Structures are given as C-alpha cells and as structure tokens.
C-alpha cells in the first residue's frame, strides 16, 4: 500500500504546480513537499518505511511518467534538502499509455507471473504492489515486471 501512496503523493503535489511544467519539475515537486507540513510528514513516513533510496528515485520516475516527460541531464538540487540531485525533464511525446483498472491489472499481473514464474527472479515477489501500480499506470506487463527490479535514477 505504501507504494500506491508514494505514487499518489507525487500525483497530488503535481496537481498543485503551475502548468506548463518546467524542465525542473522534479525539483519543483520536492520543494513543494518540503514547504508543506502535511506533504512533508507523508514524505518522511514513506522515506522511513520504504527508505530514501526507494522514495526519491521512484518519486522522480512517477513525476516523469505522470508529466509525460523524458530524462535529460542530471543536476544538483539547489532549492530543497530532500534530494541531492535530479534529472531535468524535457517535453516528450504525448503519453499514449492507457490506464488500466485494478481488477484487469491484477489479472494481467497474475497471468504473466504464472506464465513466466520460472524465468523471473525471486525478488520480483517483493515488488507486487509496485508492479500493480505500474500496470495500472499503463505500463505494459512485461515492462512493469522489469521496471520493478530497476532503481530509477531521476532523483536521489
């Protein structure tokens, strides 16, 4: 459940930022979190339970995914203490990924897992909620399984 909350926190903060987003949208989100006591408390709770090395990179990933932007250059963060560095995000092509409802996502995840169980690493089982969120966000099932084993490098 915390993985779903992680995504929704970044989604909630993004909705409050002025559009169009700048290429510094990752830093903008972390600045907004740092300046809002409620968001900061939620962030600190997520960071405590999931750890900074999970929350910040996946936060950057969700920001990029939700804004439909692509990774650019890595730069040092100067306006927030929550992250040390982040990736500037350039405008990308319009997102074409179609969101999937939870029952369909659960079914697709289960079918893929059982069809590929022998080839998947054991660690993938620990990422069930993340895989589900990725599928619901419109990321293909095989890509969601693969992405769940990676550590995004959009914020650290």
Tab-separated table of C-alpha atoms in Angstrom:
chain	number	residue	atom	x	y	z
A	1	UNK	CA	0.000	0.000	0.000
A	2	UNK	CA	2.859	2.399	0.656
A	3	UNK	CA	3.920	2.162	-2.980
A	4	UNK	CA	0.454	3.314	-4.036
A	5	UNK	CA	0.655	6.152	-1.515
A	6	UNK	CA	4.061	7.126	-2.903
A	7	UNK	CA	2.580	7.500	-6.384
A	8	UNK	CA	-0.478	9.375	-5.137
A	9	UNK	CA	1.641	11.806	-3.068
A	10	UNK	CA	3.612	12.834	-6.144
A	11	UNK	CA	0.428	12.941	-8.212
A	12	UNK	CA	-1.251	15.171	-5.610
A	13	UNK	CA	1.692	17.582	-5.444
A	14	UNK	CA	1.958	17.776	-9.247
A	15	UNK	CA	-1.675	18.863	-9.478
A	16	UNK	CA	-0.866	21.968	-7.424
A	17	UNK	CA	2.064	23.133	-9.563
A	18	UNK	CA	1.528	25.723	-12.288
A	19	UNK	CA	1.394	24.451	-15.848
A	20	UNK	CA	3.150	24.158	-18.149
A	21	UNK	CA	5.690	22.311	-16.044
A	22	UNK	CA	9.298	23.391	-16.334
A	23	UNK	CA	12.220	21.075	-17.017
A	24	UNK	CA	12.909	21.358	-13.271
A	25	UNK	CA	9.559	19.797	-12.356
A	26	UNK	CA	11.260	17.082	-10.259
A	27	UNK	CA	12.898	19.688	-8.040
A	28	UNK	CA	9.686	21.758	-8.056
A	29	UNK	CA	7.763	18.808	-6.604
A	30	UNK	CA	10.318	18.161	-3.874
A	31	UNK	CA	10.372	21.898	-2.994
A	32	UNK	CA	6.576	21.844	-2.678
A	33	UNK	CA	6.744	18.756	-0.451
A	34	UNK	CA	9.387	20.341	1.762
A	35	UNK	CA	7.306	23.512	2.172
A	36	UNK	CA	4.000	21.835	3.041
A	37	UNK	CA	3.914	20.284	6.551
A	38	UNK	CA	1.297	17.679	5.610
A	39	UNK	CA	3.161	16.521	2.500
A	40	UNK	CA	6.484	16.601	4.321
A	41	UNK	CA	5.100	14.380	7.090
A	42	UNK	CA	3.779	11.919	4.489
A	43	UNK	CA	7.117	12.008	2.640
A	44	UNK	CA	9.058	11.390	5.863
A	45	UNK	CA	6.777	8.461	6.720
A	46	UNK	CA	7.297	6.956	3.265
A	47	UNK	CA	11.023	7.566	3.488
A	48	UNK	CA	11.147	5.882	6.898
A	49	UNK	CA	9.221	2.820	5.708
A	50	UNK	CA	10.478	2.493	2.143
A	51	UNK	CA	13.837	4.271	2.592
A	52	UNK	CA	15.234	7.323	0.826
A	53	UNK	CA	16.912	5.198	-1.840
A	54	UNK	CA	13.435	3.997	-2.882
A	55	UNK	CA	11.255	7.077	-2.333
A	56	UNK	CA	13.372	9.632	-4.191
A	57	UNK	CA	14.190	7.596	-7.311
A	58	UNK	CA	10.641	6.267	-7.650
A	59	UNK	CA	9.273	9.735	-6.935
A	60	UNK	CA	11.313	11.035	-9.857
A	61	UNK	CA	10.064	8.170	-12.014
A	62	UNK	CA	6.412	8.903	-11.200
A	63	UNK	CA	6.904	12.627	-11.859
A	64	UNK	CA	8.390	11.866	-15.292
A	65	UNK	CA	5.680	9.328	-16.078
A	66	UNK	CA	2.792	11.494	-14.895
A	67	UNK	CA	4.019	14.550	-16.810
A	68	UNK	CA	4.924	12.594	-19.966
A	69	UNK	CA	8.447	13.986	-19.935
A	70	UNK	CA	11.755	12.351	-20.799
A	71	UNK	CA	15.027	12.359	-18.888
A	72	UNK	CA	17.659	14.955	-19.681
A	73	UNK	CA	20.787	15.962	-17.810
A	74	UNK	CA	21.414	15.202	-14.130
A	75	UNK	CA	21.950	18.328	-11.990
A	76	UNK	CA	22.449	19.137	-8.321
A	77	UNK	CA	19.386	20.209	-6.362
A	78	UNK	CA	19.709	23.748	-5.024
A	79	UNK	CA	16.244	24.613	-3.700
A	80	UNK	CA	15.467	21.609	-1.480
A	81	UNK	CA	17.247	19.415	1.024
A	82	UNK	CA	15.072	16.370	0.304
A	83	UNK	CA	17.120	15.388	-2.750
A	84	UNK	CA	20.779	15.816	-3.617
A	85	UNK	CA	20.334	15.746	-7.395
A	86	UNK	CA	17.648	15.266	-10.008
A	87	UNK	CA	17.231	14.832	-13.730
A	88	UNK	CA	15.873	17.695	-15.780
A	89	UNK	CA	12.823	16.550	-17.724
A	90	UNK	CA	12.305	17.644	-21.316
A	91	UNK	CA	8.965	17.592	-23.077
A	92	UNK	CA	8.378	14.199	-24.574
A	93	UNK	CA	5.815	12.787	-26.951
A	94	UNK	CA	2.243	12.780	-25.724
A	95	UNK	CA	1.755	9.763	-23.465
A	96	UNK	CA	-0.174	7.024	-25.233
A	97	UNK	CA	-0.312	4.600	-22.331
A	98	UNK	CA	-3.878	3.779	-21.365
A	99	UNK	CA	-4.600	3.446	-17.663
A	100	UNK	CA	-5.794	0.016	-16.567
A	101	UNK	CA	-8.380	-0.620	-13.860
A	102	UNK	CA	-7.208	-2.573	-10.838
A	103	UNK	CA	-9.111	-5.835	-11.491
A	104	UNK	CA	-7.716	-6.005	-15.033
A	105	UNK	CA	-4.230	-5.128	-13.797
A	106	UNK	CA	-4.362	-7.833	-11.125
A	107	UNK	CA	-5.446	-10.403	-13.683
A	108	UNK	CA	-2.736	-9.419	-16.162
A	109	UNK	CA	-0.078	-9.416	-13.441
A	110	UNK	CA	-1.128	-12.849	-12.200
A	111	UNK	CA	-1.271	-14.364	-15.670
A	112	UNK	CA	2.169	-13.008	-16.567
A	113	UNK	CA	3.675	-14.153	-13.288
A	114	UNK	CA	2.417	-17.732	-13.596
A	115	UNK	CA	3.364	-17.949	-17.270
A	116	UNK	CA	6.906	-16.718	-16.542
A	117	UNK	CA	7.446	-17.837	-12.953
A	118	UNK	CA	10.477	-19.988	-13.733
A	119	UNK	CA	12.311	-17.180	-15.552
A	120	UNK	CA	11.542	-14.409	-13.043
A	121	UNK	CA	13.974	-13.687	-10.191
A	122	UNK	CA	12.680	-14.421	-6.671
A	123	UNK	CA	12.998	-10.717	-5.762
A	124	UNK	CA	10.103	-9.876	-8.077
A	125	UNK	CA	7.671	-11.204	-5.448
A	126	UNK	CA	8.637	-8.348	-3.127
A	127	UNK	CA	7.533	-5.847	-5.757
A	128	UNK	CA	3.915	-6.919	-6.174
A	129	UNK	CA	2.343	-3.584	-5.224
A	130	UNK	CA	4.810	-1.636	-7.363
A	131	UNK	CA	4.167	-3.885	-10.371
A	132	UNK	CA	0.431	-3.405	-9.882
A	133	UNK	CA	0.798	0.403	-9.796
A	134	UNK	CA	2.958	0.353	-12.922
A	135	UNK	CA	0.416	-1.759	-14.820
A	136	UNK	CA	-2.443	0.463	-13.655
A	137	UNK	CA	-0.474	3.480	-14.922
A	138	UNK	CA	-0.458	1.964	-18.398
A	139	UNK	CA	2.984	0.400	-18.481
A	140	UNK	CA	2.989	-2.957	-20.270
A	141	UNK	CA	3.018	-6.030	-18.059
A	142	UNK	CA	6.481	-7.342	-19.092
A	143	UNK	CA	7.893	-3.818	-18.763
A	144	UNK	CA	6.275	-3.387	-15.346
A	145	UNK	CA	7.940	-6.559	-14.074
A	146	UNK	CA	11.316	-5.467	-15.468
A	147	UNK	CA	10.978	-1.873	-14.231
A	148	UNK	CA	10.119	-3.077	-10.706
A	149	UNK	CA	13.579	-4.617	-10.440
A	150	UNK	CA	15.350	-1.426	-11.543
A	151	UNK	CA	16.174	1.623	-9.486
A	152	UNK	CA	15.198	4.748	-11.434
A	153	UNK	CA	17.815	7.495	-11.422
A	154	UNK	CA	15.666	10.601	-11.805
A	155	UNK	CA	16.090	11.856	-8.219
A	156	UNK	CA	18.419	10.920	-5.431
